[in-house]
C-alpha cells in the first residue's frame, strides 16, 4: 500500500514563497508518476502540476505556470512543489497523488492520495 505524507504548508503573505514536500512509501517510487492538486472551500479539486517517474516530464495548470515548479528526488522518494509569487487565490488544501505509469491531470485517474497540507496566502 502506498502512503503519501505532505508537509510544508502554512500562512504566507502575497508575493511570498513556500515549498511543499510529499514523501512516498510502500512501493517502488520510480514506477509512479506524481501530481499535486488543490482544493479550496466550496470548489472542486483541481490539478496543479504533475511529474513523470523519471522527472523529465512536467505539466502545469495555466494559473501556476512560471510561478510553481514541481520536482522529485527519487533517492529520497520525495516530490516537491516550489511555489513562488503566491497569490491569495492560491489558498487551498494541497494534496499530492500517485499513479502508476503516465501522469494525468484528472483526480480520478490517481490511485493514492495524501491527507493534504494547508496553504493560506494573505493579501
CSV table of N, CA and C in Angstrom, one decimal:
chain,number,residue,atom,x,y,z
A,1,UNK,N,0.8,-1.2,0.0
A,1,UNK,CA,0.0,0.0,0.0
A,1,UNK,C,0.9,1.2,0.0
A,2,UNK,N,0.6,2.2,-0.9
A,2,UNK,CA,1.3,3.4,-0.9
A,2,UNK,C,0.8,4.4,0.1
A,3,UNK,N,1.8,5.0,0.8
A,3,UNK,CA,1.5,6.1,1.7
A,3,UNK,C,2.1,7.4,1.3
A,4,UNK,N,1.4,8.5,1.3
A,4,UNK,CA,1.9,9.8,0.9
A,4,UNK,C,1.7,10.7,2.1
A,5,UNK,N,2.8,11.5,2.5
A,5,UNK,CA,2.7,12.4,3.6
A,5,UNK,C,3.2,13.7,3.1
A,6,UNK,N,2.3,14.7,3.1
A,6,UNK,CA,2.7,16.1,2.7
A,6,UNK,C,3.1,16.9,3.9
A,7,UNK,N,3.9,17.9,3.6
A,7,UNK,CA,4.3,18.9,4.6
A,7,UNK,C,4.7,20.2,3.9
A,8,UNK,N,4.9,21.2,4.7
A,8,UNK,CA,5.4,22.5,4.1
A,8,UNK,C,4.4,23.6,3.9
A,9,UNK,N,3.1,23.3,4.2
A,9,UNK,CA,2.1,24.4,4.1
A,9,UNK,C,2.3,25.4,5.2
A,10,UNK,N,1.5,26.5,5.1
A,10,UNK,CA,1.5,27.5,6.1
A,10,UNK,C,0.8,28.7,5.6
A,11,UNK,N,1.0,29.8,6.4
A,11,UNK,CA,0.5,31.1,6.1
A,11,UNK,C,1.6,32.0,5.6
A,12,UNK,N,1.3,32.6,4.5
A,12,UNK,CA,2.4,33.5,3.8
A,12,UNK,C,1.7,34.7,3.2
A,13,UNK,N,2.4,35.8,3.2
A,13,UNK,CA,1.8,37.0,2.5
A,13,UNK,C,1.9,36.8,1.0
A,14,UNK,N,1.1,37.6,0.3
A,14,UNK,CA,1.1,37.6,-1.1
A,14,UNK,C,2.5,38.0,-1.6
A,15,UNK,N,2.9,37.3,-2.6
A,15,UNK,CA,4.3,37.5,-3.2
A,15,UNK,C,5.3,36.6,-2.5
A,16,UNK,N,5.0,36.0,-1.5
A,16,UNK,CA,5.9,35.1,-0.8
A,16,UNK,C,6.0,33.7,-1.4
A,17,UNK,N,6.8,32.9,-0.8
A,17,UNK,CA,7.1,31.5,-1.3
A,17,UNK,C,6.9,30.5,-0.2
A,18,UNK,N,6.6,29.3,-0.7
A,18,UNK,CA,6.5,28.1,0.1
A,18,UNK,C,7.0,26.9,-0.7
A,19,UNK,N,7.5,25.9,0.0
A,19,UNK,CA,8.0,24.7,-0.7
A,19,UNK,C,7.2,23.5,0.0
A,20,UNK,N,6.4,22.8,-0.8
A,20,UNK,CA,5.7,21.7,-0.3
A,20,UNK,C,6.5,20.4,-0.6
A,21,UNK,N,6.4,19.5,0.4
A,21,UNK,CA,7.1,18.2,0.2
A,21,UNK,C,6.1,17.1,0.3
A,22,UNK,N,6.3,16.0,-0.3
A,22,UNK,CA,5.5,14.8,-0.2
A,22,UNK,C,6.4,13.6,-0.2
A,23,UNK,N,6.4,12.8,0.9
A,23,UNK,CA,7.2,11.6,1.0
A,23,UNK,C,6.3,10.4,0.6
A,24,UNK,N,6.9,9.6,-0.2
A,24,UNK,CA,6.2,8.4,-0.8
A,24,UNK,C,6.8,7.2,-0.1
A,25,UNK,N,6.0,6.2,0.3
A,25,UNK,CA,6.5,5.0,0.8
A,25,UNK,C,5.5,3.8,0.5
A,26,UNK,N,6.0,2.6,0.5
A,26,UNK,CA,5.2,1.4,0.4
A,26,UNK,C,5.3,0.7,-1.0
A,27,UNK,N,5.8,1.4,-2.0
A,27,UNK,CA,6.0,0.7,-3.3
A,27,UNK,C,7.2,1.3,-3.9
A,28,UNK,N,7.5,0.9,-5.1
A,28,UNK,CA,8.7,1.4,-5.8
A,28,UNK,C,8.4,2.8,-6.4
A,29,UNK,N,9.0,3.8,-5.9
A,29,UNK,CA,8.7,5.2,-6.2
A,29,UNK,C,8.9,5.5,-7.7
A,30,UNK,N,9.9,4.9,-8.3
A,30,UNK,CA,10.2,5.2,-9.7
A,30,UNK,C,9.3,4.6,-10.7
A,31,UNK,N,8.2,3.9,-10.3
A,31,UNK,CA,7.2,3.4,-11.2
A,31,UNK,C,6.0,4.2,-11.1
A,32,UNK,N,6.0,5.3,-10.4
A,32,UNK,CA,4.8,6.2,-10.2
A,32,UNK,C,5.1,7.6,-10.7
A,33,UNK,N,4.1,8.0,-11.5
A,33,UNK,CA,4.0,9.4,-11.8
A,33,UNK,C,3.4,10.1,-10.6
A,34,UNK,N,3.7,11.4,-10.4
A,34,UNK,CA,3.2,12.1,-9.2
A,34,UNK,C,2.5,13.4,-9.6
A,35,UNK,N,1.5,13.8,-8.9
A,35,UNK,CA,0.8,15.0,-9.1
A,35,UNK,C,0.5,15.8,-7.9
A,36,UNK,N,0.4,17.1,-8.0
A,36,UNK,CA,-0.1,18.0,-7.0
A,36,UNK,C,-1.5,18.5,-7.4
A,37,UNK,N,-2.4,18.5,-6.5
A,37,UNK,CA,-3.7,19.0,-6.7
A,37,UNK,C,-4.0,20.0,-5.5
A,38,UNK,N,-5.1,20.8,-5.7
A,38,UNK,CA,-5.5,21.7,-4.6
A,38,UNK,C,-7.0,21.8,-4.6
A,39,UNK,N,-7.5,22.1,-3.4
A,39,UNK,CA,-9.0,22.2,-3.3
A,39,UNK,C,-9.3,23.4,-2.3
A,40,UNK,N,-9.9,24.4,-2.8
A,40,UNK,CA,-10.4,25.5,-1.9
A,40,UNK,C,-11.8,25.2,-1.5
A,41,UNK,N,-12.2,25.9,-0.4
A,41,UNK,CA,-13.6,25.7,0.1
A,41,UNK,C,-14.6,25.9,-1.0
A,42,UNK,N,-15.6,25.0,-1.1
A,42,UNK,CA,-16.7,25.1,-2.0
A,42,UNK,C,-16.3,25.0,-3.5
A,43,UNK,N,-15.1,24.5,-3.7
A,43,UNK,CA,-14.6,24.3,-5.1
A,43,UNK,C,-14.2,22.9,-5.3
A,44,UNK,N,-14.2,22.5,-6.5
A,44,UNK,CA,-13.7,21.1,-6.8
A,44,UNK,C,-12.2,21.0,-6.8
A,45,UNK,N,-11.7,19.8,-6.5
A,45,UNK,CA,-10.3,19.6,-6.5
A,45,UNK,C,-9.8,19.8,-7.9
A,46,UNK,N,-8.7,20.6,-8.0
A,46,UNK,CA,-8.1,20.9,-9.3
A,46,UNK,C,-6.7,20.5,-9.4
A,47,UNK,N,-6.3,20.2,-10.7
A,47,UNK,CA,-4.9,19.9,-11.0
A,47,UNK,C,-4.0,21.1,-10.9
A,48,UNK,N,-2.8,20.9,-10.3
A,48,UNK,CA,-1.8,22.0,-10.2
A,48,UNK,C,-0.6,21.6,-11.1
A,49,UNK,N,0.0,20.5,-10.9
A,49,UNK,CA,1.2,20.1,-11.6
A,49,UNK,C,1.4,18.6,-11.5
A,50,UNK,N,2.1,18.1,-12.5
A,50,UNK,CA,2.5,16.6,-12.4
A,50,UNK,C,3.9,16.4,-12.9
A,51,UNK,N,4.5,15.3,-12.6
A,51,UNK,CA,5.8,15.0,-13.0
A,51,UNK,C,5.9,13.5,-13.3
A,52,UNK,N,6.6,13.1,-14.4
A,52,UNK,CA,6.8,11.7,-14.7
A,52,UNK,C,7.7,11.0,-13.8
A,53,UNK,N,7.7,9.7,-13.9
A,53,UNK,CA,8.5,8.9,-12.9
A,53,UNK,C,10.0,9.2,-13.0
A,54,UNK,N,10.5,9.6,-14.2
A,54,UNK,CA,11.9,9.9,-14.4
A,54,UNK,C,12.2,11.4,-14.2
A,55,UNK,N,11.1,12.2,-14.0
A,55,UNK,CA,11.4,13.6,-13.6
A,55,UNK,C,11.6,14.6,-14.8
A,56,UNK,N,11.6,14.1,-16.0
A,56,UNK,CA,11.9,15.0,-17.1
A,56,UNK,C,10.6,15.5,-17.8
A,57,UNK,N,9.5,14.9,-17.4
A,57,UNK,CA,8.2,15.4,-18.0
A,57,UNK,C,7.4,16.1,-16.9
A,58,UNK,N,7.2,17.4,-17.1
A,58,UNK,CA,6.4,18.1,-16.1
A,58,UNK,C,5.2,18.8,-16.9
A,59,UNK,N,4.1,19.0,-16.2
A,59,UNK,CA,2.9,19.7,-16.7
A,59,UNK,C,2.4,20.6,-15.6
A,60,UNK,N,1.9,21.8,-16.0
A,60,UNK,CA,1.3,22.7,-15.0
A,60,UNK,C,0.0,23.2,-15.6
A,61,UNK,N,-0.9,23.6,-14.6
A,61,UNK,CA,-2.1,24.3,-15.0
A,61,UNK,C,-1.7,25.7,-15.3
A,62,UNK,N,-2.4,26.4,-16.2
A,62,UNK,CA,-2.0,27.7,-16.7
A,62,UNK,C,-1.8,28.7,-15.6
A,63,UNK,N,-2.6,28.6,-14.5
A,63,UNK,CA,-2.6,29.7,-13.5
A,63,UNK,C,-1.3,29.7,-12.6
A,64,UNK,N,-0.6,28.6,-12.7
A,64,UNK,CA,0.6,28.5,-11.9
A,64,UNK,C,1.9,28.4,-12.7
A,65,UNK,N,1.8,28.2,-14.0
A,65,UNK,CA,3.0,28.1,-14.8
A,65,UNK,C,3.8,29.3,-14.7
A,66,UNK,N,5.1,29.1,-14.5
A,66,UNK,CA,6.0,30.2,-14.4
A,66,UNK,C,6.2,30.7,-12.9
A,67,UNK,N,5.3,30.2,-12.0
A,67,UNK,CA,5.5,30.6,-10.6
A,67,UNK,C,5.8,29.3,-9.8
A,68,UNK,N,5.2,28.2,-10.1
A,68,UNK,CA,5.4,26.9,-9.4
A,68,UNK,C,6.3,26.0,-10.2
A,69,UNK,N,7.1,25.2,-9.4
A,69,UNK,CA,8.0,24.2,-10.0
A,69,UNK,C,7.8,22.9,-9.3
A,70,UNK,N,7.5,21.9,-10.0
A,70,UNK,CA,7.4,20.5,-9.4
A,70,UNK,C,8.7,19.8,-9.7
A,71,UNK,N,9.2,19.0,-8.7
A,71,UNK,CA,10.4,18.3,-8.9
A,71,UNK,C,10.3,17.0,-8.1
A,72,UNK,N,11.2,16.1,-8.3
A,72,UNK,CA,11.3,14.9,-7.5
A,72,UNK,C,12.7,14.5,-7.2
A,73,UNK,N,12.9,13.8,-6.1
A,73,UNK,CA,14.2,13.2,-5.7
A,73,UNK,C,13.9,11.8,-5.5
A,74,UNK,N,14.3,11.0,-6.5
A,74,UNK,CA,13.9,9.5,-6.4
A,74,UNK,C,14.7,8.8,-5.3
A,75,UNK,N,15.9,9.3,-5.0
A,75,UNK,CA,16.7,8.7,-3.9
A,75,UNK,C,16.0,8.9,-2.6
A,76,UNK,N,15.3,10.0,-2.4
A,76,UNK,CA,14.6,10.3,-1.2
A,76,UNK,C,13.1,10.0,-1.3
A,77,UNK,N,12.6,9.5,-2.4
A,77,UNK,CA,11.2,9.1,-2.6
A,77,UNK,C,10.3,10.3,-2.2
A,78,UNK,N,10.7,11.5,-2.7
A,78,UNK,CA,10.0,12.7,-2.3
A,78,UNK,C,9.7,13.5,-3.6
A,79,UNK,N,8.5,14.1,-3.6
A,79,UNK,CA,8.2,15.1,-4.7
A,79,UNK,C,8.0,16.4,-4.0
A,80,UNK,N,8.4,17.5,-4.7
A,80,UNK,CA,8.3,18.8,-4.2
A,80,UNK,C,7.4,19.7,-5.1
A,81,UNK,N,6.9,20.8,-4.5
A,81,UNK,CA,6.3,21.8,-5.2
A,81,UNK,C,6.8,23.1,-4.6
A,82,UNK,N,7.6,23.8,-5.4
A,82,UNK,CA,8.1,25.1,-5.1
A,82,UNK,C,7.2,26.1,-5.6
A,83,UNK,N,6.6,26.9,-4.7
A,83,UNK,CA,5.6,27.9,-5.0
A,83,UNK,C,6.1,29.3,-4.8
A,84,UNK,N,6.3,30.1,-5.8
A,84,UNK,CA,6.8,31.5,-5.7
A,84,UNK,C,5.7,32.5,-6.1
A,85,UNK,N,5.9,33.7,-5.8
A,85,UNK,CA,4.9,34.8,-6.2
A,85,UNK,C,3.5,34.4,-5.8
A,86,UNK,N,3.3,33.9,-4.6
A,86,UNK,CA,2.0,33.4,-4.3
A,86,UNK,C,0.9,34.5,-4.2
A,87,UNK,N,-0.3,34.1,-4.6
A,87,UNK,CA,-1.4,35.0,-4.6
A,87,UNK,C,-2.5,34.5,-3.7
A,88,UNK,N,-3.4,35.3,-3.2
A,88,UNK,CA,-4.5,34.9,-2.4
A,88,UNK,C,-5.3,33.8,-3.0
A,89,UNK,N,-5.5,33.8,-4.3
A,89,UNK,CA,-6.2,32.7,-5.0
A,89,UNK,C,-5.5,31.4,-5.0
A,90,UNK,N,-4.3,31.3,-4.6
A,90,UNK,CA,-3.6,30.1,-4.4
A,90,UNK,C,-3.9,29.4,-3.1
A,91,UNK,N,-4.6,30.0,-2.2
A,91,UNK,CA,-5.0,29.5,-0.9
A,91,UNK,C,-5.9,28.2,-1.1
A,92,UNK,N,-5.5,27.1,-0.5
A,92,UNK,CA,-6.2,25.9,-0.7
A,92,UNK,C,-5.5,24.8,0.1
A,93,UNK,N,-6.2,23.7,0.2
A,93,UNK,CA,-5.6,22.5,0.8
A,93,UNK,C,-4.9,21.8,-0.4
A,94,UNK,N,-3.6,21.6,-0.3
A,94,UNK,CA,-2.8,21.0,-1.4
A,94,UNK,C,-2.6,19.5,-1.1
A,95,UNK,N,-2.8,18.7,-2.1
A,95,UNK,CA,-2.7,17.2,-2.0
A,95,UNK,C,-1.6,16.7,-3.0
A,96,UNK,N,-0.8,15.8,-2.6
A,96,UNK,CA,-0.1,15.0,-3.6
A,96,UNK,C,-0.8,13.7,-3.9
A,97,UNK,N,-0.5,13.2,-5.1
A,97,UNK,CA,-1.2,12.0,-5.5
A,97,UNK,C,-0.2,11.2,-6.4
A,98,UNK,N,-0.5,9.9,-6.4
A,98,UNK,CA,0.4,9.0,-7.2
A,98,UNK,C,-0.4,8.1,-8.1
A,99,UNK,N,0.2,7.8,-9.3
A,99,UNK,CA,-0.5,6.8,-10.1
A,99,UNK,C,0.7,6.1,-10.9
A,100,UNK,N,0.5,4.8,-11.2
A,100,UNK,CA,1.5,4.1,-11.9
A,100,UNK,C,1.4,4.5,-13.4
A,101,UNK,N,2.5,4.6,-14.0
A,101,UNK,CA,2.5,4.9,-15.4
A,101,UNK,C,2.5,6.4,-15.7
A,102,UNK,N,1.9,6.7,-16.9
A,102,UNK,CA,1.9,8.0,-17.4
A,102,UNK,C,1.1,8.9,-16.5
A,103,UNK,N,1.5,10.1,-16.2
A,103,UNK,CA,0.8,11.1,-15.4
A,103,UNK,C,-0.4,11.6,-16.1
A,104,UNK,N,-1.4,12.0,-15.4
A,104,UNK,CA,-2.6,12.6,-15.9
A,104,UNK,C,-3.0,13.8,-15.1
A,105,UNK,N,-4.1,14.5,-15.6
A,105,UNK,CA,-4.5,15.7,-14.9
A,105,UNK,C,-5.8,15.6,-14.2
A,106,UNK,N,-6.5,14.5,-14.3
A,106,UNK,CA,-7.8,14.3,-13.6
A,106,UNK,C,-7.6,13.6,-12.3
A,107,UNK,N,-8.2,14.1,-11.3
A,107,UNK,CA,-8.0,13.5,-9.9
A,107,UNK,C,-8.5,12.0,-9.9
A,108,UNK,N,-9.5,11.7,-10.7
A,108,UNK,CA,-10.0,10.3,-10.6
A,108,UNK,C,-9.1,9.3,-11.3
A,109,UNK,N,-8.0,9.8,-11.9
A,109,UNK,CA,-7.0,8.9,-12.6
A,109,UNK,C,-5.8,8.6,-11.6
A,110,UNK,N,-5.9,9.1,-10.4
A,110,UNK,CA,-4.8,8.8,-9.5
A,110,UNK,C,-5.3,7.8,-8.4
A,111,UNK,N,-4.3,6.9,-8.0
A,111,UNK,CA,-4.7,5.8,-7.2
A,111,UNK,C,-4.5,6.1,-5.7
A,112,UNK,N,-3.6,6.9,-5.4
A,112,UNK,CA,-3.2,7.2,-4.0
A,112,UNK,C,-3.1,8.7,-3.7
A,113,UNK,N,-3.6,9.0,-2.5
A,113,UNK,CA,-3.6,10.4,-2.1
A,113,UNK,C,-3.1,10.6,-0.7
A,114,UNK,N,-2.4,11.8,-0.4
A,114,UNK,CA,-2.1,12.2,0.9
A,114,UNK,C,-3.2,12.8,1.6
A,115,UNK,N,-3.0,13.3,2.8
A,115,UNK,CA,-4.0,13.9,3.6
A,115,UNK,C,-4.1,15.4,3.4
A,116,UNK,N,-3.1,16.0,2.7
A,116,UNK,CA,-3.2,17.4,2.4
A,116,UNK,C,-2.4,18.3,3.3
A,117,UNK,N,-2.0,19.4,2.8
A,117,UNK,CA,-1.3,20.4,3.7
A,117,UNK,C,-1.9,21.8,3.3
A,118,UNK,N,-2.3,22.6,4.3
A,118,UNK,CA,-3.0,23.8,4.0
A,118,UNK,C,-2.0,25.0,3.6
A,119,UNK,N,-2.4,25.7,2.6
A,119,UNK,CA,-1.7,26.9,2.2
A,119,UNK,C,-2.6,28.0,2.2
A,120,UNK,N,-2.2,29.1,3.0
A,120,UNK,CA,-3.1,30.3,3.0
A,120,UNK,C,-2.2,31.5,2.7
A,121,UNK,N,-2.7,32.2,1.7
A,121,UNK,CA,-1.9,33.4,1.3
A,121,UNK,C,-2.8,34.6,1.6
A,122,UNK,N,-2.2,35.5,2.4
A,122,UNK,CA,-2.9,36.7,2.8
A,122,UNK,C,-2.6,37.9,1.9
A,123,UNK,N,-3.5,38.7,1.7
A,123,UNK,CA,-3.4,39.9,0.8
A,123,UNK,C,-2.7,41.1,1.5
